[in-house]
One Martini backbone bead per residue (centre of mass of N, CA, C, O) as a GRO file, in nm:
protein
  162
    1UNK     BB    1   4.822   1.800   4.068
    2UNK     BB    2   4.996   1.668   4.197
    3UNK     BB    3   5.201   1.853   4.370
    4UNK     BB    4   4.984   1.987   4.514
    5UNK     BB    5   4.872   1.732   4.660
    6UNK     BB    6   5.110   1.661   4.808
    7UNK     BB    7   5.159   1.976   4.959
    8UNK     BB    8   4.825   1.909   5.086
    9UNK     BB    9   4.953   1.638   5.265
   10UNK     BB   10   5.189   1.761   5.396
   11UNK     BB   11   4.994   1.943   5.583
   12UNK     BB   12   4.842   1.747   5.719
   13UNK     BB   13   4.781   1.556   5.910
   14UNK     BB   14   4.902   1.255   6.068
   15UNK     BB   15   4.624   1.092   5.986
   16UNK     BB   16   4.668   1.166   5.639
   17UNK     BB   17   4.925   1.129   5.565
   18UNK     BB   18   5.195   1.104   5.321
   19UNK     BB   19   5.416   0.940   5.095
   20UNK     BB   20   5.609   1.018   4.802
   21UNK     BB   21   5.714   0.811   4.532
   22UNK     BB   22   5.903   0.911   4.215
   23UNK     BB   23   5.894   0.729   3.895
   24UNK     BB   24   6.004   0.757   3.637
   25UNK     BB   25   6.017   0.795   3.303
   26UNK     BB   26   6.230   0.610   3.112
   27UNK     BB   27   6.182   0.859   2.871
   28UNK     BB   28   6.336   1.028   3.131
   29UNK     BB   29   6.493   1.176   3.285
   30UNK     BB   30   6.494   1.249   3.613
   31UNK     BB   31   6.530   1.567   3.628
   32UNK     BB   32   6.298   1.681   3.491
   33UNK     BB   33   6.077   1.633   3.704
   34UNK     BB   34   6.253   1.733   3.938
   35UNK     BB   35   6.256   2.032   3.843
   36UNK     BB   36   5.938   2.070   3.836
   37UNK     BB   37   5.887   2.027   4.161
   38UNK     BB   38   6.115   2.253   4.262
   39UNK     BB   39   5.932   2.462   4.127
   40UNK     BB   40   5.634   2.370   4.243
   41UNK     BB   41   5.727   2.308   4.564
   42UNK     BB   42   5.733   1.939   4.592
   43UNK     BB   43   6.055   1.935   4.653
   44UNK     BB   44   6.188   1.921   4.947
   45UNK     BB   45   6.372   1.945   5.240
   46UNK     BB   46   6.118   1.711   5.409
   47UNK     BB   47   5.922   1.657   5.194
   48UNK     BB   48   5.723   1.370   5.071
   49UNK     BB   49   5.897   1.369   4.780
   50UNK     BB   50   6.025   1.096   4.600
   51UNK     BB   51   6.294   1.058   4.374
   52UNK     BB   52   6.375   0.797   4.166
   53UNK     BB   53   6.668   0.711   4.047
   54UNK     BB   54   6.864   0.545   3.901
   55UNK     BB   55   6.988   0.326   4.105
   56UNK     BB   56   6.819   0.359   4.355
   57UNK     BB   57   6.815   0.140   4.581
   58UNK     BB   58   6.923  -0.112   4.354
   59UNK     BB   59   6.700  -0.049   4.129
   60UNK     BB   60   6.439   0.003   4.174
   61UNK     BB   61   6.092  -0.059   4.064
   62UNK     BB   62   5.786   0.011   3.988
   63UNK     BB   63   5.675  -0.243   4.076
   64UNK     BB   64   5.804  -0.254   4.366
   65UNK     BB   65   5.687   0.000   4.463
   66UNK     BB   66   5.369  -0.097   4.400
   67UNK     BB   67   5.379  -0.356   4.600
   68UNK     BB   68   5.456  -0.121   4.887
   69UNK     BB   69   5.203   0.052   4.839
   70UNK     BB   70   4.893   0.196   4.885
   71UNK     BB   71   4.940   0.337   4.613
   72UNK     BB   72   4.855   0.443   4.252
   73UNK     BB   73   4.982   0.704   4.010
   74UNK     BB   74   4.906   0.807   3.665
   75UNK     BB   75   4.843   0.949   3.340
   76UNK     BB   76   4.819   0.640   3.187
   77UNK     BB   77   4.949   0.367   3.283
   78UNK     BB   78   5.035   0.043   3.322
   79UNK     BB   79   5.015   0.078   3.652
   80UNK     BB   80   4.746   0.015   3.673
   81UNK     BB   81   4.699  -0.279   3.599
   82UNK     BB   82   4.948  -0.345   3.786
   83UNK     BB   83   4.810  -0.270   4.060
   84UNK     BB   84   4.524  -0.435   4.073
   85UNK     BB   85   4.692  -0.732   4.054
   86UNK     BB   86   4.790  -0.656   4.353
   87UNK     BB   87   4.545  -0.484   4.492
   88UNK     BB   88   4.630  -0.189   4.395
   89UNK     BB   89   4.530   0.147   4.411
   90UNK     BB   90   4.413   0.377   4.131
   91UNK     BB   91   4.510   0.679   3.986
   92UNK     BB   92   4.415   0.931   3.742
   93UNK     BB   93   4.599   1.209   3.621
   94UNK     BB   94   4.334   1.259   3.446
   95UNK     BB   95   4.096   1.163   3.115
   96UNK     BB   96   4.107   0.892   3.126
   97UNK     BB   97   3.989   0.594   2.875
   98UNK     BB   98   3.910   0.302   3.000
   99UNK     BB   99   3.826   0.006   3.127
  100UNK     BB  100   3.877   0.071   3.396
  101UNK     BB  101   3.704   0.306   3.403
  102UNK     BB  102   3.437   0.193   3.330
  103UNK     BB  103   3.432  -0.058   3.551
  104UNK     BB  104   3.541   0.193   3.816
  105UNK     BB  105   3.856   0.094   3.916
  106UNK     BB  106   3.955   0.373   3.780
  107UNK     BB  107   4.017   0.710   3.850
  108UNK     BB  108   3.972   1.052   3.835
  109UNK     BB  109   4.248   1.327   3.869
  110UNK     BB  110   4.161   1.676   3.769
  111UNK     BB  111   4.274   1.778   4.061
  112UNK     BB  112   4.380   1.820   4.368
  113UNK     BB  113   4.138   1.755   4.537
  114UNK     BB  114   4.053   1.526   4.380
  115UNK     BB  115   4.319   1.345   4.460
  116UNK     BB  116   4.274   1.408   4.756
  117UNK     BB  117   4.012   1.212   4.779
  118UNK     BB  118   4.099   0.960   4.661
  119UNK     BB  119   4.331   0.917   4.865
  120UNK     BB  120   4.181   1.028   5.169
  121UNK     BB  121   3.870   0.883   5.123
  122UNK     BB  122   3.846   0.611   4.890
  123UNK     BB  123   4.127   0.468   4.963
  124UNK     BB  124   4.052   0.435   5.296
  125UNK     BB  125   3.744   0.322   5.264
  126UNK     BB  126   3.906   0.044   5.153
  127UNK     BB  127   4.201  -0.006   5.286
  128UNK     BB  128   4.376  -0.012   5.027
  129UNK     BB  129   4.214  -0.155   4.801
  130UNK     BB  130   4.172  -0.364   4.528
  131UNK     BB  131   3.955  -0.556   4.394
  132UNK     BB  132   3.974  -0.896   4.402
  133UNK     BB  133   3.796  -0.869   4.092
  134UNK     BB  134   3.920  -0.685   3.882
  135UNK     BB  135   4.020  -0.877   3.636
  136UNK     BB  136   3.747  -1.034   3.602
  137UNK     BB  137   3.568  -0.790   3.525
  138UNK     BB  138   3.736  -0.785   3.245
  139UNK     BB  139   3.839  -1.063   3.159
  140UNK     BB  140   4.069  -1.171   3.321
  141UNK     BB  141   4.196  -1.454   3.386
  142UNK     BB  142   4.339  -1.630   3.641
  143UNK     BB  143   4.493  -1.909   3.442
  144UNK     BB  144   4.672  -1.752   3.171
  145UNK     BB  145   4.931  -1.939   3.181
  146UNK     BB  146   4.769  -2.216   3.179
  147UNK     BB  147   4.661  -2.109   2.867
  148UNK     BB  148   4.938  -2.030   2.750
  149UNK     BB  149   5.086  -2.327   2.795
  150UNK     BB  150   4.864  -2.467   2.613
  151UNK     BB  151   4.884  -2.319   2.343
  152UNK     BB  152   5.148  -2.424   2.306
  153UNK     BB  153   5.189  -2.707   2.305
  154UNK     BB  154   5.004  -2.755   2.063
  155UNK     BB  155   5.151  -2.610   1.868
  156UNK     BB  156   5.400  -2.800   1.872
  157UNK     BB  157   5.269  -3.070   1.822
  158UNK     BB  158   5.154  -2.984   1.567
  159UNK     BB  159   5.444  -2.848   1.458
  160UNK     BB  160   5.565  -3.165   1.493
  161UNK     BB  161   5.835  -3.403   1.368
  162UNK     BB  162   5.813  -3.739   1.333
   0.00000   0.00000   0.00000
Protein backbone atom coordinates (compact mmCIF):
# COMPACT_ATOMS: atom_id res chain seq x y z
CA UNK A 1 0.00 0.00 0.00
CA UNK A 2 2.54 2.57 1.20
CA UNK A 3 4.72 1.86 -1.90
CA UNK A 4 2.17 2.06 -4.15
CA UNK A 5 0.75 5.42 -3.16
CA UNK A 6 4.46 6.41 -2.92
CA UNK A 7 5.04 5.93 -6.69
CA UNK A 8 1.66 7.44 -7.56
CA UNK A 9 2.31 10.69 -5.78
CA UNK A 10 5.59 10.99 -7.50
CA UNK A 11 3.92 10.68 -10.33
CA UNK A 12 1.10 12.93 -9.33
CA UNK A 13 1.50 16.63 -10.63
CA UNK A 14 4.03 19.09 -8.59
CA UNK A 15 1.66 20.78 -6.99
CA UNK A 16 0.27 17.40 -4.98
CA UNK A 17 3.69 15.88 -4.94
CA UNK A 18 5.05 14.20 -2.15
CA UNK A 19 8.62 12.93 -0.53
CA UNK A 20 8.74 10.43 1.79
CA UNK A 21 11.72 9.35 4.33
CA UNK A 22 10.98 5.87 5.58
CA UNK A 23 12.56 5.02 9.08
CA UNK A 24 13.18 1.71 9.90
CA UNK A 25 11.31 -0.15 12.62
CA UNK A 26 14.23 -0.49 14.92
CA UNK A 27 13.70 -4.40 15.03
CA UNK A 28 14.87 -4.92 11.74
CA UNK A 29 17.83 -4.11 9.47
CA UNK A 30 17.22 -1.13 7.61
CA UNK A 31 17.96 -3.01 4.68
CA UNK A 32 15.05 -5.46 4.80
CA UNK A 33 12.18 -2.64 4.11
CA UNK A 34 14.97 -1.32 1.47
CA UNK A 35 15.01 -4.37 -0.23
CA UNK A 36 11.36 -4.46 -0.45
CA UNK A 37 11.02 -1.26 -1.30
CA UNK A 38 13.61 -1.75 -4.62
CA UNK A 39 11.99 -4.80 -5.47
CA UNK A 40 8.39 -3.19 -5.58
CA UNK A 41 9.60 -0.35 -7.83
CA UNK A 42 8.90 2.66 -4.94
CA UNK A 43 13.11 2.98 -4.36
CA UNK A 44 14.45 4.25 -7.37
CA UNK A 45 17.11 6.50 -8.11
CA UNK A 46 16.03 10.54 -7.71
CA UNK A 47 12.77 9.05 -6.64
CA UNK A 48 10.33 10.34 -3.98
CA UNK A 49 11.29 7.76 -1.16
CA UNK A 50 14.43 7.65 1.32
CA UNK A 51 15.46 5.11 3.41
CA UNK A 52 17.14 6.55 6.63
CA UNK A 53 19.88 3.93 7.77
CA UNK A 54 20.82 4.13 11.37
CA UNK A 55 23.57 6.72 11.99
CA UNK A 56 22.67 8.18 8.94
CA UNK A 57 22.25 12.10 8.87
CA UNK A 58 23.93 12.02 12.45
CA UNK A 59 21.58 9.35 13.65
CA UNK A 60 18.41 11.55 13.53
CA UNK A 61 15.15 9.95 15.51
CA UNK A 62 12.01 8.83 13.98
CA UNK A 63 10.68 11.63 16.24
CA UNK A 64 12.64 13.95 14.64
CA UNK A 65 11.72 13.20 11.43
CA UNK A 66 8.11 13.38 11.99
CA UNK A 67 8.53 16.97 13.58
CA UNK A 68 9.58 18.76 10.13
CA UNK A 69 7.32 16.03 8.61
CA UNK A 70 3.82 17.29 7.21
CA UNK A 71 2.42 14.00 7.83
CA UNK A 72 3.37 10.51 8.89
CA UNK A 73 2.19 6.78 8.73
CA UNK A 74 2.46 3.79 9.97
CA UNK A 75 1.53 -0.17 10.28
CA UNK A 76 0.23 0.55 13.96
CA UNK A 77 2.95 2.27 15.55
CA UNK A 78 3.42 4.30 18.82
CA UNK A 79 4.82 7.31 16.21
CA UNK A 80 0.62 7.66 15.91
CA UNK A 81 -0.09 9.15 19.12
CA UNK A 82 3.61 10.80 19.14
CA UNK A 83 2.48 12.58 15.90
CA UNK A 84 -0.86 13.87 17.29
CA UNK A 85 0.82 15.40 20.15
CA UNK A 86 2.89 17.73 17.85
CA UNK A 87 0.38 18.54 15.69
CA UNK A 88 1.38 16.20 12.76
CA UNK A 89 -1.30 14.26 11.23
CA UNK A 90 -1.12 10.47 10.92
CA UNK A 91 -2.48 7.68 9.26
CA UNK A 92 -2.25 3.66 9.80
CA UNK A 93 -1.78 1.75 6.53
CA UNK A 94 -3.58 -0.86 8.07
CA UNK A 95 -6.88 -1.89 9.95
CA UNK A 96 -5.93 -1.25 13.38
CA UNK A 97 -8.26 -0.53 15.85
CA UNK A 98 -7.46 1.96 18.65
CA UNK A 99 -8.63 5.41 20.53
CA UNK A 100 -7.23 7.30 18.32
CA UNK A 101 -9.26 5.73 15.03
CA UNK A 102 -12.22 5.42 17.08
CA UNK A 103 -12.55 9.12 17.91
CA UNK A 104 -11.76 9.80 14.42
CA UNK A 105 -8.35 11.28 15.17
CA UNK A 106 -6.23 8.39 12.84
CA UNK A 107 -7.46 7.29 9.24
CA UNK A 108 -6.72 3.93 8.06
CA UNK A 109 -5.90 3.39 4.63
CA UNK A 110 -5.88 -0.29 3.43
CA UNK A 111 -5.67 0.80 -0.29
CA UNK A 112 -2.85 2.93 -2.19
CA UNK A 113 -5.74 4.75 -3.17
CA UNK A 114 -7.10 5.32 0.54
CA UNK A 115 -3.30 6.42 1.23
CA UNK A 116 -3.72 8.58 -1.79
CA UNK A 117 -6.43 10.09 -0.63
CA UNK A 118 -5.96 10.80 2.97
CA UNK A 119 -2.58 12.17 2.40
CA UNK A 120 -3.52 14.58 -0.72
CA UNK A 121 -7.05 15.51 -0.07
CA UNK A 122 -7.88 14.76 4.12
CA UNK A 123 -4.67 16.46 5.37
CA UNK A 124 -3.63 19.09 2.58
CA UNK A 125 -7.61 19.99 3.42
CA UNK A 126 -6.65 20.01 7.05
CA UNK A 127 -3.34 22.38 6.38
CA UNK A 128 -1.36 19.57 7.08
CA UNK A 129 -1.94 19.87 10.98
CA UNK A 130 -3.85 17.40 13.65
CA UNK A 131 -6.54 18.72 15.86
CA UNK A 132 -5.02 21.04 18.86
CA UNK A 133 -7.28 19.08 20.76
CA UNK A 134 -6.55 16.07 20.08
CA UNK A 135 -5.00 14.38 22.89
CA UNK A 136 -7.62 16.34 25.31
CA UNK A 137 -10.06 14.50 23.18
CA UNK A 138 -8.50 11.27 24.78
CA UNK A 139 -8.30 12.17 27.36
CA UNK A 140 -4.49 13.16 28.25
CA UNK A 141 -3.99 16.31 30.57
CA UNK A 142 -2.97 19.13 29.30
CA UNK A 143 -0.28 19.46 32.58
CA UNK A 144 0.45 15.66 32.72
CA UNK A 145 4.48 16.33 33.86
CA UNK A 146 3.32 18.66 36.52
CA UNK A 147 0.73 15.93 37.87
CA UNK A 148 2.90 13.26 37.75
CA UNK A 149 5.51 15.43 39.20
CA UNK A 150 2.96 16.42 42.19
CA UNK A 151 2.12 12.39 42.74
CA UNK A 152 5.75 11.91 42.96
CA UNK A 153 6.74 14.38 45.26
CA UNK A 154 3.53 12.98 47.80
CA UNK A 155 4.60 9.42 47.58
CA UNK A 156 8.27 10.64 48.18
CA UNK A 157 7.10 12.95 51.19
CA UNK A 158 4.77 9.88 52.25
CA UNK A 159 7.83 7.45 52.86
CA UNK A 160 10.27 9.92 53.93
CA UNK A 161 12.09 8.96 57.16
CA UNK A 162 11.48 11.23 60.17
Amino acid sequence: VFCAAATSLRHASSSSSFGFVFSPHPGYPSSYEEGLFTRWGCLTEGGNLKVVRPKQWGGVTTAQLVSVAKASASMDSTVGAQSLAIGVPHVYVSDRDDVWTRMGLISNALTPESLVGVLNVTFRARGFRAPTDAMARVGVPSNGTAIMEERLRSLLRRDAIP
